[in-house]
Amino acid sequence: MHNDIDHVLLDEGTILRRLDGMARDITRDYEGRMPTIVCILHGGIILMADLLRRVELPLLIETISVSSYHGGVESSGVITFHQKGLPDLKGKHVILLDDILDTGRTLAAISRRFTEEAGAASVKLCVLLRKVKDRACAVEADYVGFDIGDEFVVGYGLDYQGQYRNLPYIGVLKPEAISRLA
Ligand code: XMP
């Protein structure tokens, strides 16, 4: 698995130190309230586990399953919701957690449905990574771990063909690994 990585962009210690700061910000911003954290599956799972253990608030956890990549290294542009209903978010203060803000389509589609259909009182967006680029959808994240360049990354929840999510760091795949698994 590690042999397929060309280089490490963010090592585990760097990520965890940054999560301390993000968790402090969330704890401060939601003091006196009980936010509902909605983790986007599967990419957000490692972030959720590590970040939420640092947040010192009572909170609720929900998940939502969507896909936009459908296996490749570029967004298909189509957001597929894998479950029929939405979590019960009426009047709730929601923090939507995802691994990465790329084109913005995923977070835009989910946050719109949470506000318009599910009746959330507020929706904030929290991502580990934000790609610095022009986005298809104008989406602003409220909590961001790191800004990165516009390249395909894996690890810490992010996959290629379903693999590499369990790498404890964020890395860039070797071109031969990409073509071998394509
Ligand atoms: P959008 O384009 O909707 O993307 O902002 C959000 C989802 O696309 C996936 N994604 C990536 N997955 N490496 C990955 O493994 C990447 O560089 C990457 N960029 C986007 C991811 O699932 C994210 O939730």
PDB file of C-alpha atoms and ligand atoms in Angstrom, residues 40-44 66-69 72-73 75 79 98-108 129 131 133 135 148 151-155 157-160 163 165, ligand 1:
ATOM      1  CA  ILE A  40     -20.419  12.116   4.473  1.00  0.00           C
ATOM      2  CA  LEU A  41     -19.594   8.466   3.811  1.00  0.00           C
ATOM      3  CA  HIS A  42     -17.159   7.027   3.213  1.00  0.00           C
ATOM      4  CA  GLY A  43     -14.568   9.775   2.865  1.00  0.00           C
ATOM      5  CA  GLY A  44     -15.379  11.572   6.115  1.00  0.00           C
ATOM      6  CA  VAL A  66     -23.338   9.973  -1.567  1.00  0.00           C
ATOM      7  CA  SER A  67     -20.937   9.507  -4.442  1.00  0.00           C
ATOM      8  CA  SER A  68     -19.591  11.828  -7.066  1.00  0.00           C
ATOM      9  CA  TYR A  69     -16.421  10.186  -8.347  1.00  0.00           C
ATOM     10  CA  GLY A  72     -12.018   7.571 -11.194  1.00  0.00           C
ATOM     11  CA  VAL A  73      -9.757  10.496 -10.359  1.00  0.00           C
ATOM     12  CA  SER A  75     -15.621  14.170 -10.313  1.00  0.00           C
ATOM     13  CA  ILE A  79     -24.118  13.542  -7.076  1.00  0.00           C
ATOM     14  CA  ASP A  98     -16.344  15.796   4.485  1.00  0.00           C
ATOM     15  CA  ASP A  99     -12.837  14.795   3.542  1.00  0.00           C
ATOM     16  CA  ILE A 100     -12.319  17.357   0.793  1.00  0.00           C
ATOM     17  CA  LEU A 101     -13.876  20.367  -0.918  1.00  0.00           C
ATOM     18  CA  ASP A 102     -13.087  19.984  -4.607  1.00  0.00           C
ATOM     19  CA  THR A 103     -15.638  21.125  -7.208  1.00  0.00           C
ATOM     20  CA  GLY A 104     -18.073  21.988  -4.406  1.00  0.00           C
ATOM     21  CA  ARG A 105     -20.913  19.996  -5.992  1.00  0.00           C
ATOM     22  CA  THR A 106     -21.248  17.474  -3.153  1.00  0.00           C
ATOM     23  CA  LEU A 107     -21.406  19.962  -0.288  1.00  0.00           C
ATOM     24  CA  ALA A 108     -23.650  22.322  -2.261  1.00  0.00           C
ATOM     25  CA  LEU A 129      -8.824  19.544   2.738  1.00  0.00           C
ATOM     26  CA  LYS A 131      -8.457  22.355  -3.137  1.00  0.00           C
ATOM     27  CA  LYS A 133      -9.166  26.167  -7.595  1.00  0.00           C
ATOM     28  CA  ARG A 135     -15.211  25.660  -8.255  1.00  0.00           C
ATOM     29  CA  ILE A 148      -3.906  21.975  -1.118  1.00  0.00           C
ATOM     30  CA  GLU A 151      -4.180  17.248  -7.537  1.00  0.00           C
ATOM     31  CA  PHE A 152      -5.731  13.877  -6.759  1.00  0.00           C
ATOM     32  CA  VAL A 153      -4.896  12.720  -3.226  1.00  0.00           C
ATOM     33  CA  VAL A 154      -5.592   9.588  -1.173  1.00  0.00           C
ATOM     34  CA  GLY A 155      -5.412   8.498   2.447  1.00  0.00           C
ATOM     35  CA  GLY A 157     -10.458   8.578   4.339  1.00  0.00           C
ATOM     36  CA  LEU A 158      -9.841   9.436   0.697  1.00  0.00           C
ATOM     37  CA  ASP A 159      -9.812   6.529  -1.737  1.00  0.00           C
ATOM     38  CA  TYR A 160      -8.852   5.477  -5.201  1.00  0.00           C
ATOM     39  CA  GLN A 163      -8.526   1.587  -1.567  1.00  0.00           C
ATOM     40  CA  ARG A 165      -8.683   5.109   2.926  1.00  0.00           C
TER      41      ARG A 165
HETATM   42  P1  XMP B   1     -16.676  17.716  -4.926  1.00  0.00           P
HETATM   43  O1  XMP B   1     -16.048  17.799  -6.304  1.00  0.00           O
HETATM   44  O2  XMP B   1     -18.144  17.417  -5.004  1.00  0.00           O
HETATM   45  O3  XMP B   1     -15.921  16.471  -4.342  1.00  0.00           O
HETATM   46  O4  XMP B   1     -16.323  18.900  -4.087  1.00  0.00           O
HETATM   47  C1  XMP B   1     -16.211  15.940  -3.159  1.00  0.00           C
HETATM   48  C2  XMP B   1     -15.955  14.461  -3.152  1.00  0.00           C
HETATM   49  O5  XMP B   1     -15.154  14.010  -4.239  1.00  0.00           O
HETATM   50  C3  XMP B   1     -14.158  13.128  -3.791  1.00  0.00           C
HETATM   51  N1  XMP B   1     -12.845  13.727  -4.101  1.00  0.00           N
HETATM   52  C4  XMP B   1     -11.679  13.120  -3.999  1.00  0.00           C
HETATM   53  N2  XMP B   1     -11.393  11.865  -3.601  1.00  0.00           N
HETATM   54  N3  XMP B   1      -9.096  12.302  -3.899  1.00  0.00           N
HETATM   55  C5  XMP B   1     -10.099  11.468  -3.556  1.00  0.00           C
HETATM   56  O6  XMP B   1      -9.819  10.333  -3.169  1.00  0.00           O
HETATM   57  C6  XMP B   1      -9.300  13.572  -4.314  1.00  0.00           C
HETATM   58  O7  XMP B   1      -8.356  14.291  -4.623  1.00  0.00           O
HETATM   59  C7  XMP B   1     -10.669  13.982  -4.372  1.00  0.00           C
HETATM   60  N4  XMP B   1     -11.248  15.143  -4.717  1.00  0.00           N
HETATM   61  C8  XMP B   1     -12.588  14.953  -4.524  1.00  0.00           C
HETATM   62  C9  XMP B   1     -14.354  13.000  -2.314  1.00  0.00           C
HETATM   63  O8  XMP B   1     -15.075  11.821  -2.059  1.00  0.00           O
HETATM   64  C10 XMP B   1     -15.183  14.168  -1.920  1.00  0.00           C
HETATM   65  O9  XMP B   1     -16.057  13.884  -0.870  1.00  0.00           O
END
